[in-house]
Each structure stands twice: as C-alpha cells, then as structure tokens.
Short mmCIF file of N, CA and C in Angstrom, two decimals:
data_model
loop_
_atom_site.label_atom_id
_atom_site.label_comp_id
_atom_site.label_asym_id
_atom_site.label_seq_id
_atom_site.Cartn_x
_atom_site.Cartn_y
_atom_site.Cartn_z
N ALA O 27 2.15 7.14 5.61
CA ALA O 27 3.54 7.48 5.79
C ALA O 27 3.72 8.41 6.99
N LEU O 28 2.83 9.37 7.11
CA LEU O 28 2.95 10.32 8.21
C LEU O 28 2.75 9.64 9.56
N ASP O 29 1.84 8.68 9.63
CA ASP O 29 1.62 7.95 10.87
C ASP O 29 2.86 7.13 11.25
N ILE O 30 3.46 6.50 10.26
CA ILE O 30 4.68 5.71 10.51
C ILE O 30 5.78 6.62 11.05
N ILE O 31 5.97 7.75 10.41
CA ILE O 31 7.01 8.69 10.84
C ILE O 31 6.75 9.17 12.26
N ALA O 32 5.51 9.48 12.58
CA ALA O 32 5.17 9.95 13.93
C ALA O 32 5.50 8.90 14.98
N VAL O 33 5.17 7.63 14.71
CA VAL O 33 5.44 6.56 15.67
C VAL O 33 6.94 6.37 15.86
N VAL O 34 7.69 6.39 14.77
CA VAL O 34 9.14 6.21 14.87
C VAL O 34 9.77 7.40 15.61
N MET O 35 9.28 8.60 15.35
CA MET O 35 9.79 9.77 16.08
C MET O 35 9.56 9.61 17.57
N GLU O 36 8.38 9.18 17.95
CA GLU O 36 8.06 8.96 19.36
C GLU O 36 8.99 7.92 19.97
N PHE O 37 9.22 6.84 19.24
CA PHE O 37 10.12 5.78 19.68
C PHE O 37 11.54 6.33 19.90
N LEU O 38 12.02 7.11 18.97
CA LEU O 38 13.39 7.62 19.05
C LEU O 38 13.56 8.68 20.13
N GLN O 39 12.48 9.28 20.57
CA GLN O 39 12.56 10.30 21.60
C GLN O 39 12.58 9.71 23.01
N ARG O 40 12.43 8.41 23.13
CA ARG O 40 12.53 7.77 24.44
C ARG O 40 13.94 7.95 24.98
N PRO O 41 14.10 7.91 26.30
CA PRO O 41 15.45 8.03 26.88
C PRO O 41 16.40 6.95 26.35
N GLU O 42 15.91 5.74 26.25
CA GLU O 42 16.70 4.66 25.65
C GLU O 42 15.87 4.09 24.50
N PRO O 43 16.29 4.36 23.26
CA PRO O 43 15.44 4.01 22.12
C PRO O 43 15.39 2.53 21.73
N GLY O 44 15.48 1.63 22.68
CA GLY O 44 15.20 0.23 22.39
C GLY O 44 16.41 -0.60 22.02
N THR O 45 16.11 -1.86 21.75
CA THR O 45 17.14 -2.84 21.40
C THR O 45 17.55 -2.66 19.94
N ALA O 46 18.58 -3.38 19.57
CA ALA O 46 19.02 -3.34 18.17
C ALA O 46 17.89 -3.80 17.25
N PHE O 47 17.14 -4.82 17.67
CA PHE O 47 16.02 -5.30 16.87
C PHE O 47 14.98 -4.21 16.69
N GLU O 48 14.61 -3.54 17.78
CA GLU O 48 13.61 -2.47 17.70
C GLU O 48 14.09 -1.33 16.82
N ARG O 49 15.38 -1.04 16.85
CA ARG O 49 15.91 0.02 15.98
C ARG O 49 15.85 -0.41 14.51
N ARG O 50 16.09 -1.69 14.24
CA ARG O 50 15.97 -2.18 12.85
C ARG O 50 14.53 -2.10 12.38
N VAL O 51 13.57 -2.42 13.27
CA VAL O 51 12.16 -2.31 12.92
C VAL O 51 11.82 -0.85 12.62
N ALA O 52 12.33 0.07 13.43
CA ALA O 52 12.08 1.50 13.20
C ALA O 52 12.67 1.93 11.86
N ALA O 53 13.86 1.47 11.54
CA ALA O 53 14.49 1.81 10.25
C ALA O 53 13.68 1.25 9.09
N ALA O 54 13.18 0.02 9.23
CA ALA O 54 12.36 -0.58 8.17
C ALA O 54 11.06 0.20 7.99
N ALA O 55 10.47 0.64 9.09
CA ALA O 55 9.24 1.44 9.00
C ALA O 55 9.50 2.75 8.29
N LEU O 56 10.63 3.39 8.59
CA LEU O 56 10.97 4.63 7.88
C LEU O 56 11.21 4.39 6.40
N ALA O 57 11.78 3.24 6.06
CA ALA O 57 11.99 2.91 4.64
C ALA O 57 10.66 2.79 3.91
N ILE O 58 9.68 2.17 4.57
CA ILE O 58 8.34 2.06 3.98
C ILE O 58 7.75 3.45 3.77
N ALA O 59 7.85 4.29 4.80
CA ALA O 59 7.31 5.65 4.69
C ALA O 59 8.00 6.41 3.57
N HIS O 60 9.30 6.25 3.44
CA HIS O 60 10.05 6.92 2.38
C HIS O 60 9.55 6.49 1.01
N ARG O 61 9.39 5.19 0.81
CA ARG O 61 8.91 4.69 -0.48
C ARG O 61 7.49 5.19 -0.76
N GLU O 62 6.66 5.23 0.27
CA GLU O 62 5.29 5.72 0.08
C GLU O 62 5.28 7.19 -0.33
N LEU O 63 6.10 7.99 0.33
CA LEU O 63 6.15 9.42 0.00
C LEU O 63 6.78 9.67 -1.38
N ALA O 64 7.64 8.75 -1.80
CA ALA O 64 8.31 8.90 -3.10
C ALA O 64 7.45 8.42 -4.27
N LEU O 65 6.29 7.84 -3.98
CA LEU O 65 5.42 7.34 -5.05
C LEU O 65 5.03 8.45 -6.01
N ASP O 66 4.89 8.07 -7.23
CA ASP O 66 4.40 8.99 -8.25
C ASP O 66 2.90 9.20 -8.01
N PRO O 67 2.45 10.45 -7.88
CA PRO O 67 1.02 10.69 -7.68
C PRO O 67 0.16 10.07 -8.78
N ALA O 68 0.75 9.84 -9.94
CA ALA O 68 0.00 9.23 -11.04
C ALA O 68 -0.44 7.82 -10.68
N ASP O 69 0.31 7.12 -9.81
CA ASP O 69 -0.08 5.77 -9.40
C ASP O 69 -1.41 5.80 -8.65
N ALA O 70 -1.53 6.72 -7.70
CA ALA O 70 -2.79 6.84 -6.94
C ALA O 70 -3.91 7.30 -7.86
N ASP O 71 -3.60 8.19 -8.80
CA ASP O 71 -4.62 8.65 -9.75
C ASP O 71 -5.10 7.50 -10.62
N ALA O 72 -4.18 6.63 -11.04
CA ALA O 72 -4.55 5.49 -11.88
C ALA O 72 -5.43 4.51 -11.08
N GLU O 73 -5.07 4.29 -9.82
CA GLU O 73 -5.88 3.40 -8.97
C GLU O 73 -7.28 3.98 -8.80
N ARG O 74 -7.36 5.28 -8.53
CA ARG O 74 -8.66 5.93 -8.35
C ARG O 74 -9.48 5.84 -9.63
N ALA O 75 -8.85 6.02 -10.78
CA ALA O 75 -9.55 5.95 -12.06
C ALA O 75 -10.08 4.54 -12.32
N ARG O 76 -9.28 3.52 -11.99
CA ARG O 76 -9.75 2.14 -12.16
C ARG O 76 -10.96 1.87 -11.27
N LEU O 77 -10.88 2.34 -10.03
CA LEU O 77 -12.00 2.15 -9.11
C LEU O 77 -13.25 2.87 -9.60
N ALA O 78 -13.09 4.10 -10.07
CA ALA O 78 -14.24 4.85 -10.56
C ALA O 78 -14.89 4.12 -11.73
N ALA O 79 -14.07 3.56 -12.62
CA ALA O 79 -14.61 2.82 -13.76
C ALA O 79 -15.34 1.56 -13.29
N LEU O 80 -14.76 0.85 -12.34
CA LEU O 80 -15.39 -0.37 -11.83
C LEU O 80 -16.72 -0.08 -11.14
N LEU O 81 -16.75 1.00 -10.38
CA LEU O 81 -17.93 1.30 -9.56
C LEU O 81 -18.95 2.17 -10.28
N GLY O 82 -18.54 2.77 -11.38
CA GLY O 82 -19.45 3.62 -12.13
C GLY O 82 -19.73 4.95 -11.45
N ARG O 83 -18.80 5.40 -10.63
CA ARG O 83 -18.95 6.71 -9.97
C ARG O 83 -17.59 7.23 -9.56
N ASP O 84 -17.52 8.52 -9.32
CA ASP O 84 -16.27 9.15 -8.94
C ASP O 84 -16.23 9.31 -7.42
N GLY O 85 -15.08 9.62 -6.90
CA GLY O 85 -14.92 9.85 -5.47
C GLY O 85 -13.47 9.83 -5.08
N GLU O 86 -13.22 9.98 -3.80
CA GLU O 86 -11.86 9.92 -3.26
C GLU O 86 -11.40 8.47 -3.22
N LEU O 87 -10.10 8.26 -3.27
CA LEU O 87 -9.53 6.92 -3.33
C LEU O 87 -10.00 6.06 -2.15
N GLY O 88 -9.92 6.56 -0.94
CA GLY O 88 -10.34 5.78 0.22
C GLY O 88 -11.81 5.40 0.19
N GLU O 89 -12.62 6.35 -0.23
CA GLU O 89 -14.07 6.11 -0.33
C GLU O 89 -14.37 5.05 -1.37
N LEU O 90 -13.71 5.14 -2.52
CA LEU O 90 -13.94 4.17 -3.59
C LEU O 90 -13.43 2.78 -3.20
N THR O 91 -12.30 2.74 -2.51
CA THR O 91 -11.77 1.46 -2.05
C THR O 91 -12.74 0.79 -1.08
N ALA O 92 -13.30 1.58 -0.17
CA ALA O 92 -14.28 1.04 0.79
C ALA O 92 -15.53 0.55 0.06
N ALA O 93 -15.97 1.29 -0.95
CA ALA O 93 -17.15 0.88 -1.71
C ALA O 93 -16.89 -0.42 -2.45
N LEU O 94 -15.70 -0.57 -3.01
CA LEU O 94 -15.36 -1.81 -3.70
C LEU O 94 -15.35 -2.98 -2.71
N ALA O 95 -14.75 -2.77 -1.55
CA ALA O 95 -14.71 -3.83 -0.54
C ALA O 95 -16.12 -4.25 -0.13
N THR O 96 -17.00 -3.29 0.01
CA THR O 96 -18.39 -3.59 0.37
C THR O 96 -19.07 -4.42 -0.71
N ARG O 97 -18.85 -4.04 -1.96
CA ARG O 97 -19.48 -4.80 -3.06
C ARG O 97 -18.93 -6.22 -3.15
N ILE O 98 -17.63 -6.37 -2.93
CA ILE O 98 -17.04 -7.71 -2.96
C ILE O 98 -17.58 -8.53 -1.79
N ALA O 99 -17.60 -7.95 -0.60
CA ALA O 99 -18.09 -8.67 0.59
C ALA O 99 -19.55 -9.07 0.47
N SER O 100 -20.35 -8.24 -0.20
CA SER O 100 -21.77 -8.55 -0.35
C SER O 100 -22.05 -9.53 -1.49
N GLY O 101 -21.02 -9.82 -2.27
CA GLY O 101 -21.19 -10.73 -3.40
C GLY O 101 -21.65 -10.05 -4.67
N ASN O 102 -21.77 -8.73 -4.65
CA ASN O 102 -22.20 -8.00 -5.84
C ASN O 102 -21.11 -7.88 -6.90
N MET O 103 -19.88 -8.14 -6.51
CA MET O 103 -18.76 -8.16 -7.46
C MET O 103 -17.89 -9.35 -7.09
N ASP O 104 -17.33 -9.99 -8.13
CA ASP O 104 -16.38 -11.06 -7.91
C ASP O 104 -15.38 -11.07 -9.05
N LEU O 105 -14.52 -12.05 -9.09
CA LEU O 105 -13.47 -12.07 -10.11
C LEU O 105 -14.01 -12.18 -11.53
N ALA O 106 -15.28 -12.52 -11.68
CA ALA O 106 -15.88 -12.55 -13.01
C ALA O 106 -16.28 -11.14 -13.46
N THR O 107 -16.27 -10.17 -12.55
CA THR O 107 -16.60 -8.79 -12.90
C THR O 107 -15.51 -8.23 -13.80
N PRO O 108 -15.86 -7.77 -14.99
CA PRO O 108 -14.84 -7.24 -15.92
C PRO O 108 -14.01 -6.13 -15.27
N GLY O 109 -12.70 -6.30 -15.34
CA GLY O 109 -11.77 -5.30 -14.83
C GLY O 109 -11.37 -5.48 -13.38
N LEU O 110 -12.12 -6.27 -12.61
CA LEU O 110 -11.82 -6.39 -11.19
C LEU O 110 -10.49 -7.10 -10.94
N ALA O 111 -10.27 -8.23 -11.57
CA ALA O 111 -9.02 -8.97 -11.35
C ALA O 111 -7.82 -8.11 -11.74
N ASP O 112 -7.91 -7.41 -12.86
CA ASP O 112 -6.81 -6.53 -13.29
C ASP O 112 -6.56 -5.45 -12.25
N HIS O 113 -7.63 -4.84 -11.76
CA HIS O 113 -7.48 -3.79 -10.74
C HIS O 113 -6.81 -4.35 -9.48
N LEU O 114 -7.28 -5.49 -9.01
CA LEU O 114 -6.71 -6.08 -7.80
C LEU O 114 -5.24 -6.43 -7.99
N TRP O 115 -4.90 -6.95 -9.16
CA TRP O 115 -3.51 -7.31 -9.44
C TRP O 115 -2.63 -6.06 -9.45
N ARG O 116 -3.04 -5.03 -10.18
CA ARG O 116 -2.24 -3.80 -10.26
C ARG O 116 -2.10 -3.13 -8.89
N THR O 117 -3.18 -3.12 -8.13
CA THR O 117 -3.15 -2.50 -6.81
C THR O 117 -2.25 -3.28 -5.88
N THR O 118 -2.32 -4.59 -5.93
CA THR O 118 -1.46 -5.43 -5.09
C THR O 118 0.01 -5.20 -5.42
N LEU O 119 0.36 -5.17 -6.69
CA LEU O 119 1.75 -4.92 -7.07
C LEU O 119 2.22 -3.55 -6.58
N ALA O 120 1.36 -2.55 -6.66
CA ALA O 120 1.73 -1.21 -6.19
C ALA O 120 1.97 -1.21 -4.68
N LYS O 121 1.13 -1.93 -3.94
CA LYS O 121 1.29 -1.99 -2.47
C LYS O 121 2.55 -2.75 -2.09
N VAL O 122 2.84 -3.84 -2.79
CA VAL O 122 4.05 -4.61 -2.50
C VAL O 122 5.29 -3.78 -2.85
N ALA O 123 5.21 -2.95 -3.86
CA ALA O 123 6.34 -2.08 -4.22
C ALA O 123 6.71 -1.15 -3.07
N VAL O 124 5.73 -0.78 -2.27
CA VAL O 124 5.98 0.08 -1.11
C VAL O 124 6.40 -0.75 0.09
N ASP O 125 5.65 -1.81 0.39
CA ASP O 125 5.86 -2.56 1.63
C ASP O 125 7.03 -3.56 1.57
N GLN O 126 7.18 -4.26 0.47
CA GLN O 126 8.18 -5.33 0.36
C GLN O 126 8.80 -5.37 -1.03
N PRO O 127 9.49 -4.32 -1.48
CA PRO O 127 9.99 -4.31 -2.85
C PRO O 127 11.05 -5.36 -3.14
N SER O 128 11.65 -5.94 -2.12
CA SER O 128 12.65 -6.98 -2.35
C SER O 128 12.06 -8.39 -2.29
N PHE O 129 10.74 -8.49 -2.12
CA PHE O 129 10.07 -9.79 -2.10
C PHE O 129 10.38 -10.52 -3.40
N PRO O 130 10.93 -11.74 -3.33
CA PRO O 130 11.40 -12.42 -4.54
C PRO O 130 10.36 -12.54 -5.65
N LEU O 131 9.13 -12.92 -5.33
CA LEU O 131 8.12 -13.07 -6.38
C LEU O 131 7.82 -11.71 -7.02
N TYR O 132 7.73 -10.67 -6.22
CA TYR O 132 7.49 -9.32 -6.77
C TYR O 132 8.63 -8.94 -7.71
N ARG O 133 9.85 -9.18 -7.29
CA ARG O 133 11.00 -8.83 -8.15
C ARG O 133 10.97 -9.62 -9.45
N ARG O 134 10.62 -10.90 -9.37
CA ARG O 134 10.56 -11.72 -10.57
C ARG O 134 9.45 -11.23 -11.52
N LEU O 135 8.33 -10.80 -10.95
CA LEU O 135 7.22 -10.35 -11.78
C LEU O 135 7.44 -8.98 -12.41
N THR O 136 8.27 -8.17 -11.77
CA THR O 136 8.43 -6.80 -12.25
C THR O 136 9.76 -6.54 -12.95
N ASP O 137 10.65 -7.52 -12.95
CA ASP O 137 11.95 -7.34 -13.64
C ASP O 137 11.82 -7.60 -15.11
#
C-alpha cells in the first residue's frame, strides 16, 4: 500500500498530472491501497497461521509465503497436501477482496 501511495504521489506532483485515463488509474491504485490498509490485521495473522501449520514452522508472512512457493515449485507440496488447497483458496479470496472486490465471481462467492 505504501509503495502504491508513493507512486501516485509522485505522479500527482508532476506539472501536468496526466490524461483522464492516467488519473483514473491513479485513483484505482489509491483505492487498492485504501482497501489494503483497511484490512483487519487478523486476516494476515490467519494467513500466517495457516502457512505455519502447512510448513511446520513459524516465521514472518513473507518468509513463509516464499517457503511455500519453493516447496510447491520443487514438487514437495501439491494440491494433495492436506490443507494446501484450503489455504490457497482463502488467500486468493483475501487478495481479490483487496485488488478486485467488484469482480463478479468474487461477489457471487462471497455474498
């Protein structure tokens, strides 16, 4: 969120802040940052807890996510791994809630 805000601030500080399209893109980016900052910290805690359970170790969210990606890429984990599909589904829904909350399939699944 902070990176998005920094880029949009830089864009808006230009002498001429772009076309109408570019301004709409900047507004959409700020909306994403707003939703990300408004997230309940419990969501990230739940994701981290699922990852820790899957990997059998504790750590920071980014570190655990990278470790999971490595295990999946190496073939050490796949959708037959207990809990993995559920984790991926929940994490995907949480990411779509931030990036594209009006996406029709997401709305249908969460309404």
